[in-house]
Short mmCIF file of C-alpha atoms and ligand atoms in Angstrom, two decimals:
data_model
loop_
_atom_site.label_atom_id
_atom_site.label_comp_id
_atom_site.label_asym_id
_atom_site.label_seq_id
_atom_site.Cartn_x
_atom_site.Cartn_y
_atom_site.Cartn_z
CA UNK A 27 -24.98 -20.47 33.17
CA UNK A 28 -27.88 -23.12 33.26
CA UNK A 29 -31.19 -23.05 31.33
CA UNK A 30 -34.00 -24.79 29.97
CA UNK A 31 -36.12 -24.35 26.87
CA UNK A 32 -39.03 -26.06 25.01
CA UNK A 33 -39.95 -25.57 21.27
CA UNK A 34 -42.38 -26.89 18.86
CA UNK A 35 -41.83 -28.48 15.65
CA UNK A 36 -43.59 -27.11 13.07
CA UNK A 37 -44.89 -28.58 9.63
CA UNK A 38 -44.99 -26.72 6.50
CA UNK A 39 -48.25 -25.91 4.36
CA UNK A 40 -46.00 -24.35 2.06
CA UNK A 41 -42.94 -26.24 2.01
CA UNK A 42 -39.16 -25.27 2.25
CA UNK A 43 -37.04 -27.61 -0.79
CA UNK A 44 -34.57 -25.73 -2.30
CA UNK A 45 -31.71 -23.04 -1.25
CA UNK A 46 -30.57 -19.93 -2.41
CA UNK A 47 -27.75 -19.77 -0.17
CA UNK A 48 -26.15 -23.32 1.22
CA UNK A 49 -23.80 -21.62 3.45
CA UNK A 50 -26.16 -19.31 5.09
CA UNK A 51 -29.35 -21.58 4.78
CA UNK A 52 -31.10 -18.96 2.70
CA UNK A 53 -34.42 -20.22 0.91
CA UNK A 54 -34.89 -20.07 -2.49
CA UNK A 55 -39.07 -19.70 -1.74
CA UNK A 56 -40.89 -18.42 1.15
CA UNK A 57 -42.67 -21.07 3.11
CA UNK A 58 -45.67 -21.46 6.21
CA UNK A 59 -45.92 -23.60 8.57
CA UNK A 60 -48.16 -24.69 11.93
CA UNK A 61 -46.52 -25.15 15.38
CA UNK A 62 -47.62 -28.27 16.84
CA UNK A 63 -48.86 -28.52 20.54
CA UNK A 64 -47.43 -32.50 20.77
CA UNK A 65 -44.04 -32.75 18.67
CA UNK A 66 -42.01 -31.51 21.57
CA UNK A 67 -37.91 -30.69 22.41
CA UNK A 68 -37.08 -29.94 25.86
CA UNK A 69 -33.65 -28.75 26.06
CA UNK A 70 -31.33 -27.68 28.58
CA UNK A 71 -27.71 -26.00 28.10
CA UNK A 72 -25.10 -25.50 30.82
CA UNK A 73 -22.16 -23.28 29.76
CA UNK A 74 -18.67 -23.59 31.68
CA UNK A 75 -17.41 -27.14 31.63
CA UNK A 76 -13.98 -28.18 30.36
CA UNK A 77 -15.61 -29.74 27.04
CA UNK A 78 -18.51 -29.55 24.75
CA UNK A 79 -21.33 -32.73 25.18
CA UNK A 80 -24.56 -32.74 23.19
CA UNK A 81 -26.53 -36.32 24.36
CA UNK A 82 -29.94 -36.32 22.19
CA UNK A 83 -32.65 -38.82 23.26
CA UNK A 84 -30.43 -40.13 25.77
CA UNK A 85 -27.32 -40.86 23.51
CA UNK A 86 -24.34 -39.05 22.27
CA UNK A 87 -25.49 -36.78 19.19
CA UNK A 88 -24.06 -37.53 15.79
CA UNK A 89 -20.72 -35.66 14.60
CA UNK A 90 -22.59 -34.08 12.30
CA UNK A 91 -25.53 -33.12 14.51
CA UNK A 92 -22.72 -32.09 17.00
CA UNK A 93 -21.25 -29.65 14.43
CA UNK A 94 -24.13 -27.82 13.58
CA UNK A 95 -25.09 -27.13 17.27
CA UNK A 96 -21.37 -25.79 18.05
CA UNK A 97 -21.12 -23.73 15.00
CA UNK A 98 -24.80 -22.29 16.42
CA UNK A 99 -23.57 -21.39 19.75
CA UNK A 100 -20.33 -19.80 17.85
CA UNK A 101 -22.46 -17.87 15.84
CA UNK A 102 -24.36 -16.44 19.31
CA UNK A 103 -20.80 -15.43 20.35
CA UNK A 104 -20.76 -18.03 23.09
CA UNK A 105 -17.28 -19.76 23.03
CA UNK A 106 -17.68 -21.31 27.18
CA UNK A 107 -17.83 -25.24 26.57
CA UNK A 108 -21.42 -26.02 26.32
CA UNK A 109 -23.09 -29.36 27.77
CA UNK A 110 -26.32 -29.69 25.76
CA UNK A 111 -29.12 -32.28 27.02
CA UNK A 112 -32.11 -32.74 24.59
CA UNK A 113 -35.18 -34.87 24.54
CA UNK A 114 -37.57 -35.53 21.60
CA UNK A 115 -41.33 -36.75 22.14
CA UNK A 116 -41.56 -37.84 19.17
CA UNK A 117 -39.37 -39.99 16.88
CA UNK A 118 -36.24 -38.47 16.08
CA UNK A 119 -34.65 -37.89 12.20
CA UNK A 120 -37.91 -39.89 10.98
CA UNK A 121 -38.75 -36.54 8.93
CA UNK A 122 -41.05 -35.38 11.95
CA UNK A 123 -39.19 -31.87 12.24
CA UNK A 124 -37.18 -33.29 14.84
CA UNK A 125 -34.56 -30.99 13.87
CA UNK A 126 -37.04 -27.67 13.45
CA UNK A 127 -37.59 -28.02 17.31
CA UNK A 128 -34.39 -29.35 18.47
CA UNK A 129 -32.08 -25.96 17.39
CA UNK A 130 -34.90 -23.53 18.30
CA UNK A 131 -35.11 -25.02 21.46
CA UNK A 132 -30.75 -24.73 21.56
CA UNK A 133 -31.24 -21.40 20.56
CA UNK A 134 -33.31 -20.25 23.03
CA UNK A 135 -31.32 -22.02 25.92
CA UNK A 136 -28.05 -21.79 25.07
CA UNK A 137 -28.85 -17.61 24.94
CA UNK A 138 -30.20 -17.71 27.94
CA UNK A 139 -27.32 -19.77 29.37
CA UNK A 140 -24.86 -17.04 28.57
CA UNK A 141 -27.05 -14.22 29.78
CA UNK A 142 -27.71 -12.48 26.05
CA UNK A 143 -31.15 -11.31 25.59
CA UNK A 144 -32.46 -11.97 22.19
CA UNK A 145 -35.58 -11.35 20.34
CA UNK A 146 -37.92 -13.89 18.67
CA UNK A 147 -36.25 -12.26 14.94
CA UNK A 148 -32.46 -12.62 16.30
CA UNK A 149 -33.13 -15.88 18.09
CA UNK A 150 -34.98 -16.93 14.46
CA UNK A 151 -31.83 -16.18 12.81
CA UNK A 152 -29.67 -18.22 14.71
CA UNK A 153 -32.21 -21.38 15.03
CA UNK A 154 -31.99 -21.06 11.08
CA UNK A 155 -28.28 -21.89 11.58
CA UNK A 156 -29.09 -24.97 12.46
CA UNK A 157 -31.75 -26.03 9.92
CA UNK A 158 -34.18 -23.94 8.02
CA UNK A 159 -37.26 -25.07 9.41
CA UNK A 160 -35.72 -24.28 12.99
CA UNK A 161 -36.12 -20.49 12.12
CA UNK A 162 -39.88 -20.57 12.25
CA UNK A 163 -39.81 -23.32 15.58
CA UNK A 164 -39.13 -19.49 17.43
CA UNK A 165 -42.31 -17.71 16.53
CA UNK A 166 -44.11 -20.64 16.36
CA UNK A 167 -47.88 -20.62 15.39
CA UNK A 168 -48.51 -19.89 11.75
CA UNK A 169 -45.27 -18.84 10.56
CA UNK A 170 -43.69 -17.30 7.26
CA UNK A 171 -40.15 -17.80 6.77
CA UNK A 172 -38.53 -15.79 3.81
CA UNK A 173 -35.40 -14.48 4.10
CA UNK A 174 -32.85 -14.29 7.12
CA UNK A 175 -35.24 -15.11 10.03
CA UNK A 176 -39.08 -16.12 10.12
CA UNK A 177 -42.01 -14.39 11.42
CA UNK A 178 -45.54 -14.80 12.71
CA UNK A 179 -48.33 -14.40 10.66
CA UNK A 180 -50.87 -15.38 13.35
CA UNK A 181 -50.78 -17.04 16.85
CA UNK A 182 -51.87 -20.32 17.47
CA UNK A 183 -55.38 -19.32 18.37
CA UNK A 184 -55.81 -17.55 14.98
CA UNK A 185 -57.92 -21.30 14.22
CA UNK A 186 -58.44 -24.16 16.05
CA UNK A 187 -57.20 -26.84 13.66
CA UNK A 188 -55.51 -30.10 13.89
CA UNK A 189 -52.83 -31.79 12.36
CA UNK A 190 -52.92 -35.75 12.44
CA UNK A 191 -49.83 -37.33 12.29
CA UNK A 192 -49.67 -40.63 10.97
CA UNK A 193 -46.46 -42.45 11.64
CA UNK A 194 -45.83 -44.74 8.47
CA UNK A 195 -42.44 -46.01 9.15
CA UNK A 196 -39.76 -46.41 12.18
CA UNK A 197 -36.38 -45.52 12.11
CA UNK A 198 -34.50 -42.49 10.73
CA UNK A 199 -34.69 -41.77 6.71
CA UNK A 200 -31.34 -42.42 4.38
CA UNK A 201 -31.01 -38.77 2.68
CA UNK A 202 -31.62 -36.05 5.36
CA UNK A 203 -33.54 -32.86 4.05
CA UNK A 204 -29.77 -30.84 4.10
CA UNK A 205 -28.33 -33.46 1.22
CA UNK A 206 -31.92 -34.39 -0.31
CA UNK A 207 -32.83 -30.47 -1.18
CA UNK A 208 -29.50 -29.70 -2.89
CA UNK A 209 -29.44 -33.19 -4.97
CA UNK A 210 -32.77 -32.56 -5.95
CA UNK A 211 -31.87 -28.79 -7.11
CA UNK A 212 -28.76 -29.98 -8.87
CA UNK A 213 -30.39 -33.17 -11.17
CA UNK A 214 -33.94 -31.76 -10.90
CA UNK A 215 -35.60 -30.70 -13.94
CA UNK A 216 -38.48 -30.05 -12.40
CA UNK A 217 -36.62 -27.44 -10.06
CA UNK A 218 -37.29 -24.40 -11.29
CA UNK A 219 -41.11 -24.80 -12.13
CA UNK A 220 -41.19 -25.97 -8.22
CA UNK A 221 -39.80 -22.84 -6.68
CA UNK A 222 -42.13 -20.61 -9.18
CA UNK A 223 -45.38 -22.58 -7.78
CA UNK A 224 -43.75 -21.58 -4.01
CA UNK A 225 -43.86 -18.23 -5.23
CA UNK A 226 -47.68 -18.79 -6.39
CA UNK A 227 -48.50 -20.70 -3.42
CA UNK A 228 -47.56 -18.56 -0.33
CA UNK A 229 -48.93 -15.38 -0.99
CA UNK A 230 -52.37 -17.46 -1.96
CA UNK A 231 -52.04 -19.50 0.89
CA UNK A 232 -52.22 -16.62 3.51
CA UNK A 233 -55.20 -15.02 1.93
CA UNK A 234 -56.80 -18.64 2.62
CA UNK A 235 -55.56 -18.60 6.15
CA UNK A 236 -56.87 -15.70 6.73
CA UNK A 237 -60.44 -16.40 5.50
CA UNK A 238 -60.03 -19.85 7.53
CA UNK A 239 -60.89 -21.68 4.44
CA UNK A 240 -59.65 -25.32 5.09
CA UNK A 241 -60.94 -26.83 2.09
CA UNK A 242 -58.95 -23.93 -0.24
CA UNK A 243 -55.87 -24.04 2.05
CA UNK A 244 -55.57 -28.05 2.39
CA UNK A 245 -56.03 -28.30 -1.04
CA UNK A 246 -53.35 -25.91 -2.01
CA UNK A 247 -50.98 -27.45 0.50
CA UNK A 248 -51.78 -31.09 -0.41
CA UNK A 249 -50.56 -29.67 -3.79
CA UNK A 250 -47.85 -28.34 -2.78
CA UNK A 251 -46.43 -31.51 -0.81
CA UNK A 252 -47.22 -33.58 -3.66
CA UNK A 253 -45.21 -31.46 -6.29
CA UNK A 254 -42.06 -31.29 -3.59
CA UNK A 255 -41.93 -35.04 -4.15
CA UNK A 256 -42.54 -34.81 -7.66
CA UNK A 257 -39.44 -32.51 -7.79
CA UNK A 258 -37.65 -35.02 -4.88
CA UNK A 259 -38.45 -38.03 -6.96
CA UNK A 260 -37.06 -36.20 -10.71
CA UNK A 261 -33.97 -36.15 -9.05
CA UNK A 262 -30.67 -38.35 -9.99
CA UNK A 263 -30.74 -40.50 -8.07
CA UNK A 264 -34.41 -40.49 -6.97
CA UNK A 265 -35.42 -39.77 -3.69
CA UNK A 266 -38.11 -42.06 -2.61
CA UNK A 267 -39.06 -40.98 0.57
CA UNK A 268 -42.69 -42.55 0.73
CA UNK A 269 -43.57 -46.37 2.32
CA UNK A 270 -46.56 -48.32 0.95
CA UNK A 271 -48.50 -46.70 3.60
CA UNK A 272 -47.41 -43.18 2.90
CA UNK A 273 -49.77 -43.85 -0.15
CA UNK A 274 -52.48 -45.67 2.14
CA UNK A 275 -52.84 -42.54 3.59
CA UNK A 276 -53.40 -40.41 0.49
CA UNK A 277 -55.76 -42.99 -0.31
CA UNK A 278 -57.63 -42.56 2.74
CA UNK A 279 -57.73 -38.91 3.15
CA UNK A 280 -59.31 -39.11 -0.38
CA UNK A 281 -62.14 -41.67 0.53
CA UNK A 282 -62.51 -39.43 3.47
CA UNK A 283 -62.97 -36.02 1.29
CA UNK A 284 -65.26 -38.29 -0.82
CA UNK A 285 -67.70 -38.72 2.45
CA UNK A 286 -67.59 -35.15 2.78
CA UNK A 287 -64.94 -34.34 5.45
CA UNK A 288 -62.06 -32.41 5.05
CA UNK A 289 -59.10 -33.80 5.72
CA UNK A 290 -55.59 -32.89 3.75
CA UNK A 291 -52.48 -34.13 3.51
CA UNK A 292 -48.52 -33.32 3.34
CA UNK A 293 -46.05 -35.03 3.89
CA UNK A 294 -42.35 -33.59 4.48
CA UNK A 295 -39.13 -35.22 3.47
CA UNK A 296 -40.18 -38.79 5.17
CA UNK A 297 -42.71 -41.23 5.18
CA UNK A 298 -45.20 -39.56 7.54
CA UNK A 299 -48.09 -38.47 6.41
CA UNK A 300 -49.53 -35.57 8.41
CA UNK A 301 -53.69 -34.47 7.62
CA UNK A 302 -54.85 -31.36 8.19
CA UNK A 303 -58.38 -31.17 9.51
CA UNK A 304 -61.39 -29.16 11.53
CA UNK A 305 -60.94 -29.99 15.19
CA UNK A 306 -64.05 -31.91 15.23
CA UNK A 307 -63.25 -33.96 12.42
CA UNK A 308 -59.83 -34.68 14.06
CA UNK A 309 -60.85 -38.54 16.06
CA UNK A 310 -62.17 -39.49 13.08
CA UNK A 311 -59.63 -38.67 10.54
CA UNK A 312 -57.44 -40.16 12.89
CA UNK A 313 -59.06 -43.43 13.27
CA UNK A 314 -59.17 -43.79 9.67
CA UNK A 315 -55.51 -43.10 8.85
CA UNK A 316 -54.32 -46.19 12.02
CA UNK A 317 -56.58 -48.77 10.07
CA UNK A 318 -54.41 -48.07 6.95
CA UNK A 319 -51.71 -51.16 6.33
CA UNK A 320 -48.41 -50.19 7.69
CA UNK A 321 -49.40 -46.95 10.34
CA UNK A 322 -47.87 -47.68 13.00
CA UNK A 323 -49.62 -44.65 15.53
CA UNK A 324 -51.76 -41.62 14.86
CA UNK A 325 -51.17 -38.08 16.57
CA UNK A 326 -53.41 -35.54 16.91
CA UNK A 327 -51.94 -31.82 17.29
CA UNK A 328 -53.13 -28.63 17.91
CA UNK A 329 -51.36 -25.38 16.90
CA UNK A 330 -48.44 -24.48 19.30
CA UNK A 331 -46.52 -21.16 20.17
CA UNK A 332 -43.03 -20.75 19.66
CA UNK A 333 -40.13 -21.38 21.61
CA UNK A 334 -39.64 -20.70 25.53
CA UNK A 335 -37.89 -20.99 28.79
CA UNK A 336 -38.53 -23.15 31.44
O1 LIG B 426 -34.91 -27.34 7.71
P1 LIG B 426 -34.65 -28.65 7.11
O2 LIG B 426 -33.29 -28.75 6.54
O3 LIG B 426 -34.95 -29.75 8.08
O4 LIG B 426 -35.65 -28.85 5.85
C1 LIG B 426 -37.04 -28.98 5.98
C2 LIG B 426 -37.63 -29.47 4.71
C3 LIG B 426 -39.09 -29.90 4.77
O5 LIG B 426 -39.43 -30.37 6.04
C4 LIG B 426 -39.30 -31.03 3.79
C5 LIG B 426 -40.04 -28.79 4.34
C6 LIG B 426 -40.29 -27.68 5.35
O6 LIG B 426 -40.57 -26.57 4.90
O7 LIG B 426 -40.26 -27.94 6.55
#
């Protein structure tokens, strides 16, 4: 009635803005994403007690958070009173995928709690329950999430890239990616011509994966992060989700590309910049993003798998 699972969280190359189906979480693009090896949830659900508890980080989850996980384990069929424990390595609700890692890492326990035996496309399915990006925390790797549940396109040792994470703020953002992606395809105008360049920019994106091309696929996903925002920002009211040294960074990845190394950014709905990069380029890239005004630590990750038991 115990266990114990770990997921990922996973950054998009082609990013998710934009639903199809609210209730359901149904996207109105396909998207891709990277697991990474050092943006960690360690969860642990115990099934049985006389009420439900979800402590995040420590402290009592919000109501809202606390909804979402109950209505996940209800969709899994597990009524039992569930005591969830979770832990973040990384800051929480900063727009680091906190949430991408945190219910594929419910899914997976709180399944194995009650003794059902999923697979990674049912346990997908449910994680998406709880946010979108969640369903493709369960494959993990390089993952393509389309339609009900996501899938891998290639494991984690398909290329030995990095992602640097460059924290440009603390705290947790105002609009959450839920509230920000439906305001911004209400008031939008720029809505429609987004999801159409999704639609251009997956299938593209995968034959560049494939070939291992960093300097076609980080430019196509820079490209794509930037024109999220430009749809985020078209919204009424804007969403700003940048800081002064969001920009630093963009700035800096530039200069970088300039002296000939490759280094790419996106940025998801947050302040964060994160740079994709060859492995050996990674130290570097990473000391050049923490002397940038306002980055506050640098992270360097390497692809992950997707979600398991302890
Ligand atoms: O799954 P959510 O609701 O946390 O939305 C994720 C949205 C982005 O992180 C901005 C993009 C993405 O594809 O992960």
């Amino acid at each position: 009635m115990k266990a114990t699972a770990v997921a990922h969280a996973n950054i998009a190359l082609v990013k998710y803005w934009g639903k199809r189906d609210e209730a359901l979480i149904l996207p109105e693009a396909g998207s891709l994403s990277l697991a990474l090896d050092r943006l960690q949830t360690t969860t642990t659900v115990e099934l049985g007690g006389d009420r439900d508890s979800f402590s995040l980080d420590g402290r009592d989850a919000a109501p809202e958070e606390f909804l979402r996980a109950r209505a996940l384990l209800n969709a899994a069929g597990i009524s039992q009173r569930a005591r969830i424990e979770s832990r973040n390595d990384f800051p929480t609700g900063a727009g680091l995928a906190s949430s991408a890692s945190g219910f594929a890492a419910l899914a997976k326990a709180a399944t194995a709690a009650a003794g059902l035996a999923l697979d990674d496309l049912a346990l997908s399915r449910l994680a998406r329950l709880g946010s979108g990006s969640a369903a493709r925390s369960v494959p993990g790797g390089w993952a393509v999430w389309e339609d009900e549940a996501a899938r891998q396109v290639f494991p984690e040792s398909h290329w030995d890239v990095r992602m640097v994470v460059a924290l440009c703020a603390q705290g947790r953002k105002k609009t959450g990616s839920r509230d920000g992606m439906r305001a911004t395809r209400e008031t939008s105008p720029y809505h429609e011509a987004w999801i159409a360049q999704c639609q251009q920019d997956l299938p593209r994106a995968l034959r560049y994966l494939g070939a291992k091309d960093l300097g076609l696929l980080g430019a196509l996903a820079e490209r794509n992060a930037l024109r999220m925002h430009a749809d985020a920002l078209a919204a009424d009211p804007p969403l700003i989700y940048w800081e002064p040294a969001t920009i630093g960074c963009l700035k800096a990845l530039q200069q970088l590309r300039e002296d000939s190394i490759q280094a790419f950014a996106t940025i998801d709905a947050g302040p964060h910049v994160v740079a994709l990069c060859e492995a050996r380029d990674a130290a570097l890239v990473g000391k050049a993003l923490g002397t940038v005004g306002g980055v506050r630590d640098v992270l360097i990750c390497a692809p992950a798998g997707g979600a398991r038991l302890l």
